[in-house]
Tab-separated table of C-alpha atoms and ligand atoms in Angstrom:
chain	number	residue	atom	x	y	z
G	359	UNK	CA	-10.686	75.094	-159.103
G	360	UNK	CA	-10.595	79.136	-158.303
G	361	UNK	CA	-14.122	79.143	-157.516
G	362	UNK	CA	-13.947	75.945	-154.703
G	363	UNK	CA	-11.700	78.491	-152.449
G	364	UNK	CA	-12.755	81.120	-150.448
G	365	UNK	CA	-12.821	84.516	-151.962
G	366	UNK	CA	-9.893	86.535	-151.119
G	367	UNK	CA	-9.786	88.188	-148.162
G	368	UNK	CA	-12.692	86.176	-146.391
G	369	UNK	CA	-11.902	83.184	-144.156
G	370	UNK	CA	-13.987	79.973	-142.516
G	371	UNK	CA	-14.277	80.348	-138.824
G	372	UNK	CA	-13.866	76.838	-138.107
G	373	UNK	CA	-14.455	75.416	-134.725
G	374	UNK	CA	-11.510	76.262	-133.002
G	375	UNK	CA	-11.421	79.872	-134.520
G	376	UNK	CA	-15.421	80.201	-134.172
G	377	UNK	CA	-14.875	79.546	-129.901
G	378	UNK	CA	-12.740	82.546	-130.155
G	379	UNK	CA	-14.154	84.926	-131.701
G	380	UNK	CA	-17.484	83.932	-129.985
G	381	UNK	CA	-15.505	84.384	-126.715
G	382	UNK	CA	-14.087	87.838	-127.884
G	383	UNK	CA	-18.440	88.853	-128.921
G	384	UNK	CA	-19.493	87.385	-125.665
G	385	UNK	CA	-16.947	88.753	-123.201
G	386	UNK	CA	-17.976	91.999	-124.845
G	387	UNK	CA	-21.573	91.434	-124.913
G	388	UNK	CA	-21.348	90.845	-120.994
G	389	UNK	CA	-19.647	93.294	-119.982
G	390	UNK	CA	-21.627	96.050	-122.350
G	391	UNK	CA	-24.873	94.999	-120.806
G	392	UNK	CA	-23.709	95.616	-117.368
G	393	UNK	CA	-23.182	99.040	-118.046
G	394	UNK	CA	-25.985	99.220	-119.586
G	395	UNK	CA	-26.029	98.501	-122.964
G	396	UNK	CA	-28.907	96.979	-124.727
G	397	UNK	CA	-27.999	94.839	-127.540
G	398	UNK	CA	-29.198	95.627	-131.630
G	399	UNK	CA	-28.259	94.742	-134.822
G	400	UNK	CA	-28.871	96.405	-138.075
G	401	UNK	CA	-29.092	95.300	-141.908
G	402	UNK	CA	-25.609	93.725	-143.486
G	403	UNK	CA	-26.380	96.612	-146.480
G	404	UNK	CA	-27.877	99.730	-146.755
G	405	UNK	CA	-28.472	102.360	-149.096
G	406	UNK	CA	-25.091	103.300	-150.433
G	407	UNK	CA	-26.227	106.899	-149.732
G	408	UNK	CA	-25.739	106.305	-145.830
G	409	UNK	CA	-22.266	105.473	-146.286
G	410	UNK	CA	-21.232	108.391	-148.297
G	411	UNK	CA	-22.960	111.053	-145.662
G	412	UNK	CA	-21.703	109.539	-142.567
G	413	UNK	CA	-18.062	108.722	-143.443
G	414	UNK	CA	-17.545	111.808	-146.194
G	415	UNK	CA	-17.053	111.641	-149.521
G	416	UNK	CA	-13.605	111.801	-149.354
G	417	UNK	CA	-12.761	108.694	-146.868
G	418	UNK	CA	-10.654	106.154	-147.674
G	419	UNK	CA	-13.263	103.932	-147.291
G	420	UNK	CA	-15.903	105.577	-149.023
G	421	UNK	CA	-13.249	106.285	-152.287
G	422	UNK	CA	-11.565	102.794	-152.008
G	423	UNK	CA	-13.114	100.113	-149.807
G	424	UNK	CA	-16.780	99.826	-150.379
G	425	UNK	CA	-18.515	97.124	-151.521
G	426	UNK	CA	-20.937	98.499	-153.342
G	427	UNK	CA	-23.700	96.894	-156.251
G	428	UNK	CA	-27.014	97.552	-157.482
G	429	UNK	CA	-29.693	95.236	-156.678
G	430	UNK	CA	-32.378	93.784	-158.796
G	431	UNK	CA	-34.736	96.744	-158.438
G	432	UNK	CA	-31.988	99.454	-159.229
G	433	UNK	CA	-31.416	100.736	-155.968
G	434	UNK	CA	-27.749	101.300	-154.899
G	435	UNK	CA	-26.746	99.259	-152.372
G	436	UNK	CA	-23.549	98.715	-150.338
G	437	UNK	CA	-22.383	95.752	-147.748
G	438	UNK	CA	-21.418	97.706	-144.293
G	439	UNK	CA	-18.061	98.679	-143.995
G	440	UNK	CA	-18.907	99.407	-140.184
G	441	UNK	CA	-21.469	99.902	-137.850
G	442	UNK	CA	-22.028	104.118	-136.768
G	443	UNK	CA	-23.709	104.768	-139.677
G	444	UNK	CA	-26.348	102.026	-139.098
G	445	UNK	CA	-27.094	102.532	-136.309
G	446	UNK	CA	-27.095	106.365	-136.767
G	447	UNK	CA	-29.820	105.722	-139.770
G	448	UNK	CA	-31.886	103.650	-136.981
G	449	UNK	CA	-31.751	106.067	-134.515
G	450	UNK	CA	-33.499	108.193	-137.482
G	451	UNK	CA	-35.449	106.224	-139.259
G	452	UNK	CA	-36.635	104.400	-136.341
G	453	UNK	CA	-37.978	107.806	-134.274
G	454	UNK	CA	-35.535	106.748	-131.245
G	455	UNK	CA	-35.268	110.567	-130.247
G	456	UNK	CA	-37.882	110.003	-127.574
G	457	UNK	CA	-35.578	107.200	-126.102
G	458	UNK	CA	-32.628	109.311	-125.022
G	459	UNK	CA	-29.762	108.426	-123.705
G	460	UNK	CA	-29.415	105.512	-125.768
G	461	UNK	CA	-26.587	103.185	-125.543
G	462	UNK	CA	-26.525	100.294	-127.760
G	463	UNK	CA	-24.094	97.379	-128.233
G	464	UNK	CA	-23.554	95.422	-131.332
G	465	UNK	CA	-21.548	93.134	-133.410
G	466	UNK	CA	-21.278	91.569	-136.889
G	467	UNK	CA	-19.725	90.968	-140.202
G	468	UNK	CA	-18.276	94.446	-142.132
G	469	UNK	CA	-17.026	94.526	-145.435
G	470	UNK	CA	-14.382	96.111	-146.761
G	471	UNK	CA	-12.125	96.446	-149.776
G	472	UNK	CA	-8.916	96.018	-148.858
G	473	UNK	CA	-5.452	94.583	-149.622
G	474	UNK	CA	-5.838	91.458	-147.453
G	475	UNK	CA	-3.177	90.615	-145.107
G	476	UNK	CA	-2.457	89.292	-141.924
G	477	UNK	CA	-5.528	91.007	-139.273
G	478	UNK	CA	-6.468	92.943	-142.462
G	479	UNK	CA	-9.790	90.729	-144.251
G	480	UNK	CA	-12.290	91.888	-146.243
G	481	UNK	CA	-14.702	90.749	-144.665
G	482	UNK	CA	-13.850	90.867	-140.693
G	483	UNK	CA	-16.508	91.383	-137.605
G	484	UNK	CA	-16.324	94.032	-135.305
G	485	UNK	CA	-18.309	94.488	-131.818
G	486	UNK	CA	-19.719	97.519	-131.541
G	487	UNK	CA	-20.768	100.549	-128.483
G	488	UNK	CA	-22.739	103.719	-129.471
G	489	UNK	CA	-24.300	106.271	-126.443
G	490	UNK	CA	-26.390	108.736	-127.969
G	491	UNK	CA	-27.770	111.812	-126.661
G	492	UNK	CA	-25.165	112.435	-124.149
G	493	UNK	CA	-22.877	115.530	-124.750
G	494	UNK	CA	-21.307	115.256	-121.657
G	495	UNK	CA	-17.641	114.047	-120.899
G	496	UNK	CA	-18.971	111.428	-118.688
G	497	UNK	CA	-19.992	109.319	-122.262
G	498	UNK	CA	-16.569	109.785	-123.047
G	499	UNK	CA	-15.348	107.973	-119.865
G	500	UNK	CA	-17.975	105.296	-119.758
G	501	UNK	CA	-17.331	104.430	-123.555
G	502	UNK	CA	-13.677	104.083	-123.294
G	503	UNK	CA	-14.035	102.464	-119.552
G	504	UNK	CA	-15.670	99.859	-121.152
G	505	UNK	CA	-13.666	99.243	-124.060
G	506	UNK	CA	-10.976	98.977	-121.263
G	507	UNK	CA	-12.877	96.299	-119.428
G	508	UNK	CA	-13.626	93.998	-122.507
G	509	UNK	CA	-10.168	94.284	-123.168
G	510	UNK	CA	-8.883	93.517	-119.079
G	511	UNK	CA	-11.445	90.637	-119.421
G	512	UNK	CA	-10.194	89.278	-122.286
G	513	UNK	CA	-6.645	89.348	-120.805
G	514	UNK	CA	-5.514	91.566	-123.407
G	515	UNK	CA	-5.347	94.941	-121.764
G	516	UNK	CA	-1.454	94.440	-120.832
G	517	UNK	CA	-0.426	94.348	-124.470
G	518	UNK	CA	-2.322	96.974	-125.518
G	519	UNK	CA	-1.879	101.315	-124.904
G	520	UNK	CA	-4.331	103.403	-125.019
G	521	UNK	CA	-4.121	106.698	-126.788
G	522	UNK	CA	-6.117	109.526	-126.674
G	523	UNK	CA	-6.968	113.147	-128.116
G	524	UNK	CA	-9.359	115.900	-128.488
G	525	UNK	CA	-10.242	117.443	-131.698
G	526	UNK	CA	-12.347	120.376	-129.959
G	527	UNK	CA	-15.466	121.661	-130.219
G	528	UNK	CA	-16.952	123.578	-133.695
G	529	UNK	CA	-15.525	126.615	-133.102
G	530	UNK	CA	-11.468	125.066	-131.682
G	531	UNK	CA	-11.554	122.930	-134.971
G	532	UNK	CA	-12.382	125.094	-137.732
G	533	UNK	CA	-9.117	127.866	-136.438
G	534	UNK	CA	-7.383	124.804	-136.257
G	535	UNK	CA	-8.293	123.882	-139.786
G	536	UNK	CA	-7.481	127.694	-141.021
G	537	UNK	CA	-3.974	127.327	-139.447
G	538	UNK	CA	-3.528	124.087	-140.897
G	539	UNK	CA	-4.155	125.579	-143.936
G	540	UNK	CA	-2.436	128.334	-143.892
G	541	UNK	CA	0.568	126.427	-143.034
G	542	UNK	CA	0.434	123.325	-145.792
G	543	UNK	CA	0.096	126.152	-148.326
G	544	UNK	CA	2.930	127.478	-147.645
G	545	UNK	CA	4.805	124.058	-148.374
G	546	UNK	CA	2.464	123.139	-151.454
G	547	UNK	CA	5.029	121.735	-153.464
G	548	UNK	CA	6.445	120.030	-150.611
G	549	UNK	CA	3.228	117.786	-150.227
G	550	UNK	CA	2.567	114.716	-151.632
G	551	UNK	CA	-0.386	114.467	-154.517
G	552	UNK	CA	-2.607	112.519	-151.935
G	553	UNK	CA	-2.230	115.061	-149.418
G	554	UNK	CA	-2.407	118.312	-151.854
G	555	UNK	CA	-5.907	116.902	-152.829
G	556	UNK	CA	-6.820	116.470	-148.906
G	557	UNK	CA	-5.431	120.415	-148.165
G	558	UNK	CA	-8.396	121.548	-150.595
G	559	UNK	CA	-11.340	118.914	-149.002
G	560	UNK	CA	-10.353	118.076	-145.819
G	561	UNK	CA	-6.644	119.238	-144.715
G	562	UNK	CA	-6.803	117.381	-141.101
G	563	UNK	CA	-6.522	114.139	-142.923
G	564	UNK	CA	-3.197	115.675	-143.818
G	565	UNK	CA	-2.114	114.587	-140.263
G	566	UNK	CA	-2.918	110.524	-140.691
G	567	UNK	CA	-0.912	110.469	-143.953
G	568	UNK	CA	2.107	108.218	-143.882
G	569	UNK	CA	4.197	109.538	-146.953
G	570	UNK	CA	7.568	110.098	-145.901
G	571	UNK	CA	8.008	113.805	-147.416
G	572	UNK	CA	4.394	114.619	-145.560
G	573	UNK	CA	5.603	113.025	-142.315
G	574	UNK	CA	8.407	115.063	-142.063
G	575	UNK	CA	5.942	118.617	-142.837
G	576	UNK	CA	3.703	117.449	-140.064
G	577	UNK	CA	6.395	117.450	-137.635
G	578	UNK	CA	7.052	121.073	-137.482
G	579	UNK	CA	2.531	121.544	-138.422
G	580	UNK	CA	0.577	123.816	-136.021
G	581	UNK	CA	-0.843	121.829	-132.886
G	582	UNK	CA	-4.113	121.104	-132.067
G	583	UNK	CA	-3.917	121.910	-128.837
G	584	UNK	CA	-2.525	125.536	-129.333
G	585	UNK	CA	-6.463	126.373	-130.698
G	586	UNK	CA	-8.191	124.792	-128.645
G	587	UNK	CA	-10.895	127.061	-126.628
G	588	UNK	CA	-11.188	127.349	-123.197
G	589	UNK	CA	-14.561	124.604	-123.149
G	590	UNK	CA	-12.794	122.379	-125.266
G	591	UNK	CA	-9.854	122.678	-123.035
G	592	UNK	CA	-12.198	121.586	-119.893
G	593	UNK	CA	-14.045	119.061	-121.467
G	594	UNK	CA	-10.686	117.105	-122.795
G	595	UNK	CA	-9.805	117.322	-118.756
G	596	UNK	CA	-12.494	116.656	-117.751
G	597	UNK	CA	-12.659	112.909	-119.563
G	598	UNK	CA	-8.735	112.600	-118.747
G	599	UNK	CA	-9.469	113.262	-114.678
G	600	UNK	CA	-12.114	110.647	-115.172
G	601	UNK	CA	-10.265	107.827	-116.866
G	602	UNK	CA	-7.498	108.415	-114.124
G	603	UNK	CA	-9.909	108.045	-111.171
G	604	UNK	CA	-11.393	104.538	-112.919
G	605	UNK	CA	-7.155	103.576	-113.832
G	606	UNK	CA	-7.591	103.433	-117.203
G	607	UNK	CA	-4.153	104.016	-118.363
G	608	UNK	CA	-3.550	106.281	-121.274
G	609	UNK	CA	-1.234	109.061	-123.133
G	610	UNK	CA	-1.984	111.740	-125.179
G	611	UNK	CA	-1.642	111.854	-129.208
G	612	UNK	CA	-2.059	114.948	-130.814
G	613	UNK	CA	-1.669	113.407	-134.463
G	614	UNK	CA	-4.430	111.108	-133.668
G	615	UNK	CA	-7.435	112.405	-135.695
G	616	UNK	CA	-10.332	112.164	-137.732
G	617	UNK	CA	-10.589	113.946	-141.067
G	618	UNK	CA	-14.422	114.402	-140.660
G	619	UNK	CA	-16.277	117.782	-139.705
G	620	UNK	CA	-18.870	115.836	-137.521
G	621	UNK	CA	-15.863	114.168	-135.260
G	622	UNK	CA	-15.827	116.575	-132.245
G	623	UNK	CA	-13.619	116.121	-128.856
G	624	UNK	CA	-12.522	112.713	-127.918
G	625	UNK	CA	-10.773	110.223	-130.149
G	626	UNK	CA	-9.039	107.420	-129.168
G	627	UNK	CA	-7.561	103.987	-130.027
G	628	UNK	CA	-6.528	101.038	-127.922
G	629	UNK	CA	-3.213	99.981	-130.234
G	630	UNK	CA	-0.946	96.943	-129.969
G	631	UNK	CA	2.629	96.088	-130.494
G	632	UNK	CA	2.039	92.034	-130.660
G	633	UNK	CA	0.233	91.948	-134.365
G	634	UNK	CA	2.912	93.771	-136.424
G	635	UNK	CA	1.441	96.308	-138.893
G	636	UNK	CA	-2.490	95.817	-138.101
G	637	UNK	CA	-1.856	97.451	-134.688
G	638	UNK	CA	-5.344	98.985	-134.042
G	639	UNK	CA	-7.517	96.776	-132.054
G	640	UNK	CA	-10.435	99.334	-131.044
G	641	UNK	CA	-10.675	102.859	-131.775
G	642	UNK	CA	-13.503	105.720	-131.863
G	643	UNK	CA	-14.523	108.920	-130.694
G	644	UNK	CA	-17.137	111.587	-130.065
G	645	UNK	CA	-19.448	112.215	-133.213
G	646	UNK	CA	-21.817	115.536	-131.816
G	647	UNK	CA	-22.549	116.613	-135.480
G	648	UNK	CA	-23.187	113.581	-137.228
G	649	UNK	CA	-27.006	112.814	-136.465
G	650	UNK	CA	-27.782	116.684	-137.726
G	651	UNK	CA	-25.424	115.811	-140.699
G	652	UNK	CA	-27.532	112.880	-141.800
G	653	UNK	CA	-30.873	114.247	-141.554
G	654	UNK	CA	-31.870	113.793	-138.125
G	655	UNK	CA	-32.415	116.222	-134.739
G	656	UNK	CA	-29.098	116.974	-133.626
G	657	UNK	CA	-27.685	114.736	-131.035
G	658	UNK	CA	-24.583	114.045	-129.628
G	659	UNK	CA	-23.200	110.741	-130.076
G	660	UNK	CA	-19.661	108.592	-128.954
G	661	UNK	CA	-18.981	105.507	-129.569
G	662	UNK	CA	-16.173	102.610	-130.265
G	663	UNK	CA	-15.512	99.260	-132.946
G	664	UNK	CA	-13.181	96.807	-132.214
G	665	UNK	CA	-11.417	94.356	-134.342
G	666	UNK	CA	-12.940	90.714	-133.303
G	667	UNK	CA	-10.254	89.092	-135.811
G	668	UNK	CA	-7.416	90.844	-134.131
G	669	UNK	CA	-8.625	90.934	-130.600
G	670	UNK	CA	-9.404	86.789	-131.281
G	671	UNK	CA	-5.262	87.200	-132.261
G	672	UNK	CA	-4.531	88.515	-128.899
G	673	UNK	CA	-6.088	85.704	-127.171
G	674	UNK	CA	-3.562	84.235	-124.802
G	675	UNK	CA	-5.873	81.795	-122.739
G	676	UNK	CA	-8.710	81.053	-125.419
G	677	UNK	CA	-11.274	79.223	-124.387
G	678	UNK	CA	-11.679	75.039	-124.838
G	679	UNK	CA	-14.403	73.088	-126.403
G	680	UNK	CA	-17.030	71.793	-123.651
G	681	UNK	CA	-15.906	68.366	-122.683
G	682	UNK	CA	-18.419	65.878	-123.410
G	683	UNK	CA	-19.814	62.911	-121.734
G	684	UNK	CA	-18.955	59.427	-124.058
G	685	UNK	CA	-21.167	56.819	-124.071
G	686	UNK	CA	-20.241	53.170	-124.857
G	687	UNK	CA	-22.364	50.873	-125.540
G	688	UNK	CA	-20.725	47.111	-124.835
G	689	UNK	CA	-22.682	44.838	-127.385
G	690	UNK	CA	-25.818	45.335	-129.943
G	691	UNK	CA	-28.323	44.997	-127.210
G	692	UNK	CA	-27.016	48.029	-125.508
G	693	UNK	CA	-27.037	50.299	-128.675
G	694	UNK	CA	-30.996	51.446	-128.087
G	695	UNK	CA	-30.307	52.168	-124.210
G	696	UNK	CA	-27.509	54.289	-125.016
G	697	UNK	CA	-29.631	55.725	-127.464
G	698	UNK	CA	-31.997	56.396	-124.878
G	699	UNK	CA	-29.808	57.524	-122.115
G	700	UNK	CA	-28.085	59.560	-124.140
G	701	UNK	CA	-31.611	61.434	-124.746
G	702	UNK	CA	-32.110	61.921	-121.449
G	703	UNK	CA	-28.924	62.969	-120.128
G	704	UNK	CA	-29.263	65.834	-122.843
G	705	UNK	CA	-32.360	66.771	-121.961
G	706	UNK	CA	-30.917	67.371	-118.372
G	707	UNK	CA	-27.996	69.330	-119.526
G	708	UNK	CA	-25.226	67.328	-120.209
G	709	UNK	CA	-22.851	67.133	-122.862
G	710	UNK	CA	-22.946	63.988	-124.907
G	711	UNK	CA	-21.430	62.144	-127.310
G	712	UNK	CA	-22.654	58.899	-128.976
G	713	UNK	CA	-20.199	57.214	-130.791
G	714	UNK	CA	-21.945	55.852	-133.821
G	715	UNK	CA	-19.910	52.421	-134.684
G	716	UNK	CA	-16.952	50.461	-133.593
G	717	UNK	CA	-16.651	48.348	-130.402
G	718	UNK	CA	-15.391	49.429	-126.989
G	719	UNK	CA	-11.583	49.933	-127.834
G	720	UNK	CA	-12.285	52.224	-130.718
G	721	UNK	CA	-15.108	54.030	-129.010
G	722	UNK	CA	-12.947	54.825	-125.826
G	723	UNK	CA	-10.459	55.842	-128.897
G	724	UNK	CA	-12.572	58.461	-130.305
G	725	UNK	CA	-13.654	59.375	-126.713
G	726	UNK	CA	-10.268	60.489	-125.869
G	727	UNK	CA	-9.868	62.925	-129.366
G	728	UNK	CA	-13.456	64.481	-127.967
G	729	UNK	CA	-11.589	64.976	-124.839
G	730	UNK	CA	-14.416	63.688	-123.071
G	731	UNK	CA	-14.191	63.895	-119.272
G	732	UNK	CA	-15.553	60.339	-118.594
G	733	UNK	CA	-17.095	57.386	-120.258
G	734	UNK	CA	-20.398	55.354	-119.727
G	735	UNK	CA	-20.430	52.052	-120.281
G	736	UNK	CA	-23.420	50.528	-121.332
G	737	UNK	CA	-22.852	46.470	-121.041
G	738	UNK	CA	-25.722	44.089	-121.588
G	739	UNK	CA	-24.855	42.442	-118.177
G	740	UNK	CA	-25.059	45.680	-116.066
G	741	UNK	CA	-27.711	46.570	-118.450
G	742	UNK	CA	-29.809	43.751	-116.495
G	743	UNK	CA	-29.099	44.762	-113.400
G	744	UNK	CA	-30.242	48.092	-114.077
G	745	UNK	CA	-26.861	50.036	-113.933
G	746	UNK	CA	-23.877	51.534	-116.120
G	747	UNK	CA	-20.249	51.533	-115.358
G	748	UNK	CA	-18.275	55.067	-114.830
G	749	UNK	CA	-14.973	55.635	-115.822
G	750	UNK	CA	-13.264	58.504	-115.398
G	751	UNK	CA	-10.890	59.056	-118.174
G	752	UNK	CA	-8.664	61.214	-116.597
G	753	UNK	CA	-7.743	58.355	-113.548
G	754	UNK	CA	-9.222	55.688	-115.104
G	755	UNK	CA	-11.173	54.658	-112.344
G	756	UNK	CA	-14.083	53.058	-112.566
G	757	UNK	CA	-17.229	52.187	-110.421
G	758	UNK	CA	-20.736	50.706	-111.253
G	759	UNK	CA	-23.146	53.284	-110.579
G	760	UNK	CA	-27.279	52.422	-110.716
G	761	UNK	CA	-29.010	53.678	-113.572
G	762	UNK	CA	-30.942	55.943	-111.284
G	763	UNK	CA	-28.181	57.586	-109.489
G	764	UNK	CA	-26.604	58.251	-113.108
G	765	UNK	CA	-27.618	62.240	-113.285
G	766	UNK	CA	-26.206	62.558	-109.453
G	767	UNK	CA	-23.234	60.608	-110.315
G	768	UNK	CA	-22.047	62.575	-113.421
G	769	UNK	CA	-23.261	66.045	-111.447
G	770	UNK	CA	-19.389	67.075	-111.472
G	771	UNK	CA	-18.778	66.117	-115.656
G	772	UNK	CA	-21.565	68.605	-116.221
G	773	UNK	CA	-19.893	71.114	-119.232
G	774	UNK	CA	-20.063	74.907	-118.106
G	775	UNK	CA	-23.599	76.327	-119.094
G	776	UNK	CA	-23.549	76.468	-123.342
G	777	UNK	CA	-24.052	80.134	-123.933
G	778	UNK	CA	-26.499	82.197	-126.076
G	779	UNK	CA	-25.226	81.782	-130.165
G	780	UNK	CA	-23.694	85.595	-130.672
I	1625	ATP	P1	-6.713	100.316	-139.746
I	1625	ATP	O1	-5.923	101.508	-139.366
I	1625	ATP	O2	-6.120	99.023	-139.257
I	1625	ATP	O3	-7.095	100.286	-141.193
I	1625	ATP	P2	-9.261	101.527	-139.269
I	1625	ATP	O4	-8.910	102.863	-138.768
I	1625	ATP	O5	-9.670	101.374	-140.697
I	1625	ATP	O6	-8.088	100.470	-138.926
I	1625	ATP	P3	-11.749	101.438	-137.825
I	1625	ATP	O7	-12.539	101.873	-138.980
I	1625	ATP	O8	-11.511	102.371	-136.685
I	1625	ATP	O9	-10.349	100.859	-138.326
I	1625	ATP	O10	-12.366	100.053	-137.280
I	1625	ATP	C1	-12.260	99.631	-135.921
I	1625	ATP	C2	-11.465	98.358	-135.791
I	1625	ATP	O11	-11.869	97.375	-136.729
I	1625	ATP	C3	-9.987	98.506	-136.057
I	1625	ATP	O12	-9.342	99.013	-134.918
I	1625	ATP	C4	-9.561	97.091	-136.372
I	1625	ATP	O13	-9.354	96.351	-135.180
I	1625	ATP	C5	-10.761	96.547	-137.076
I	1625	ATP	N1	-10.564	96.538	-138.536
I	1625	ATP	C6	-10.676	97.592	-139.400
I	1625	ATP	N2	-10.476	97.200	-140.667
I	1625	ATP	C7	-10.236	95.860	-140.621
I	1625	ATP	C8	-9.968	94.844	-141.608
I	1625	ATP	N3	-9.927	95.133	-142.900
I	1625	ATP	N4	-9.769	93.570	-141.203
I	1625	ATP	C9	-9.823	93.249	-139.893
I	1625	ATP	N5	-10.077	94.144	-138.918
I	1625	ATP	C10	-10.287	95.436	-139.258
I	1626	MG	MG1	-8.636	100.992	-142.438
C-alpha cells in the first residue's frame, strides 16, 4: 500500500544510520563550541515571506524546491529549506543587535523539493555555523577553520578539497555585474533560455549554469578578479594568508559564486570526489548585506551548512553501538534479582541488557547479537551465597565475583559516557 512507505525522498534513520549521523551532529557540535559557538535552533517553518527575501526571488530554491502550504489560519507558511534565513529572522526579531559578535551553531531537518537521488533527499539535515557582526576577514578564517576541523575530526578531510573565492565588496561586484552584462549580451542568442532569463535578474547566476552551449560562453566570460578593488583585493588575502598559517588547504575558483546581491567576499565549498554527482559536502560564504536586506540594522554576517546525509556517507570509521552488560538469570528464582541488579547497575552507569525469556543457552545467544562485552550470571546457588558469576565473552573466562564487589568488578565493561540526544 503507497501510503505504508515513506514519502519519496525522506528516509528512516534507523539505528545504525541514526549513530552516524548523531556522530557527524556531535563531532560538529564539539568542536563549534570550542570555538565558541553557542548552540540554537529555530522553528522547522516560517513565514514563506522569509524565504523569498533572504534567498531571492529568483533562486532555484525559492522557484522550485520549497515546500510551501497555507495553514489553518491562512497564513503562508513554508518547511525550511535551510538554516541562514532563520536564524537571520532571530537575530531580528529577537533584538540580538545588543549581543554582537554572535556566533551560533545549529543543526536540523531542511526540506527541499528535489529530484531525490543518491545524497540528494528531500528532506535531509544539515549542521549549521553563523558569526554575525564581524566584517572582518578573521570570521572568514575562523568559519572555514572550523568547518575544516569537523571535517579532520570526522576523518573526512583527506577526501575532500576545499575551494574558495571572493565575490568583492558592493562596489567590485556591481562593475563586475555591468561587464558580465555587457558581455552575455553580446552572445544573446548564444545563451540558453534559463540563462537569458538570469542575464535580465541576476546575470552572475549565469556562471553556476551547467548547459553545455553556456559552459562553453563562460569560458572565454570576464573574470571576477579583473574588477575587483583594491579592499576587496586585501581582504580576499587577507583570509587566504590566514587559512595558510592554520594549514587549511585550499585553491582558488573563480566560477564559484552566488547569484545573490547580499553575498559579499568569501565563498567557499568543501567538495568531494567519493559520492559521485552530490559532491558538495559544506559550502557558504560571507552575507554583509543580508540583515539590512531583511529588515534589520545592517550587520555583517558569514557562515557555513553542511550535508549530515553526505558527510554520514563519508564516514570511514563510524562509530559502534555501546556494548552492553547481559544479565542471565539461571532459574525462576533468580529472575527478580536480576531484575533488581539490573536496576542498580543502571542507576550507576552501566549498560544493560535483560534478556526477557529463554534459559541460559539462548540468553548467552542473544547476548552475543547485542555484542555484549560480558555476561552475569545470576544462579540460585551463588544467589545464596551472595554472589554472581562473570564471564567475559570475549575469553570466556569466568570467575565468581561477590555481589558487593560487582560495580568494582565490571569497572572496565563500563560503555563510553552516552552523550547528550542532538
Ligand atoms: P547541491 O549543489 O548539491 O544542490 P546546494 O548548493 O543546494 O548543494 P547548500 O544550499 O549550499 O547546497 O547546502 C549546504 C549543504 O547541504 C550541501 O553542501 C549538501 O551537503 C547539503 N544538501 C543540500 N541539498 C541537499 C539535499 N537535497 N539532500 C541532501 N543534502 C543536501
Ligand atoms: Mg541544491
Amino acid at each position: 500500500m503507497a501510503t505504508l512507505q515513506p514519502v519519496r525522498g525522506t528516509h528512516d534513520l534507523l539505528p545504525d544510520e541514526q549513530r552516524r549521523h548523531r556522530h557527524v551532529v556531535e563531532a560538529a557540535r564539539d568542536v563549534a563550541a570550542r570555538y565558541g559557538f553557542a548552540e540554537i535552533a529555530t522553528p522547522i517553518f516560517e513565514f514563506t515571506e522569509v524565504f523569498k527575501r533572504t534567498l531571492g526571488d529568483t533562486s532555484d530554491i525559492v522557484t522550485k524546491e520549497m515546500y510551501t502550504f497555507r495553514d489553518r489560519g491562512g497564513e503562508e507558511i513554508t518547511l525550511r529549506p535551510e538554516y541562514t534565513a532563520g536564524i537571520a529572522r532571530a537575530f531580528i526579531s529577537g533584538g540580538l543587535a545588543q549581543e554582537l559578535p554572535l556566533k551560533v551553531f545549529a543543526s536540523g531537518p531542511m526540506f527541499r523539493y528535489e529530484r531525490p537521488q543518491k545524497g540528494r533527499l528531500r528532506q535531509f539535515h544539515q549542521i549549521d555555523v553563523e558569526i554575525l557582526g564581524v566584517p572582518e576577514p578573521q570570521a572568514d578564517i575562523e568559519v572555514i577553520a572550523l568547518g575544516a576541523h569537523i571535517l579532520g575530526e570526522l576523518g573526512v578531510l583527506p577526501r575532500t578539497t576545499l575551494e574558495l573565492n571572493t565575490l568583492g565588496d558592493g562596489e567590485s561586484r556591481a562593475a563586475y555585474r555591468e561587464a558580465l552584462v555587457a558581455y552575455f549580451s553580446d552572445h544573446r542568442a548564444r545563451l540558453s533560455e534559463d540563462s537569458r532569463a538570469r542575464l535580465e535578474r541576476n546575470p552572475l547566476r549565469i556562471l553556476d549554469s551547467k548547459d553545455p552551449g553556456d559552459r562553453a560562453l563562460i569560458g572565454a566570460a570576464p573574470r571576477l578578479s579583473e574588477h575587483l578593488n583594491a579592499a576587496s583585493t586585501a581582504f580576499f588575502a587577507a583570509v587566504r594568508e590566514g587559512l595558510d598559517i592554520l594549514g587549511v588547504r585550499h585553491t582558488v575558483n573563480e566560477r564559484l559564486v552566488r547569484g545573490l546581491d547580499y553575498y559579499t567576499h568569501t565563498a567557499f565549498e568543501f567538495t568531494t570526489e567519493a559520492l559521485g554527482a552530490q559532491g558538495a559536502v559544506l559550502a557558504g560564504g560571507r552575507y554583509d548585506k543580508l540583515i539590512e536586506a531583511m529588515g534589520g540594522t545592517p550587520t555583517a554576517g558569514i557562515g557555513w551548512a553542511g550535508g549530515v546525509e553526505r558527510l554520514a556517507m563519508l564516514l570511514t570509521d563510524p562509530p559502534v553501538a555501546p556494548r552492553p552488560i547481559a544479565l542471565v538469570p539461571v532459574g525462576e528464582a533468580a529472575q527478580l534479582p536480576a531484575l533488581r541488579l539490573a536496576h542498580e547497575l543502571r542507576g550507576a552507569g552501566f549498560c544493560v541488557e535483560l534478556g526477557y525469556r529463554g534459559n541460559i543457552g539462548r540468553r548467552l545467544k542473544r547476548a552475543d547479537k547485542l555484542g555484549a562485552a560480558c555476561a552475569v550470571l545470576i544462579g540460585e546457588d551463588e544467589l545464596a551465597r551472595g554472589a554472581i558469576t562473570l564471564r567475559d565473552l570475549d575469553t570466556g573466562a569466568q570467575r565468581e565475583v561477590a555481589l558487593a564487589d560487582i560495580a568494582a568488578a565490571l569497572a572496565r565493561f563500563r560503555a563510553p559516557a552516552a552523550a547528550p540526544a542532538p
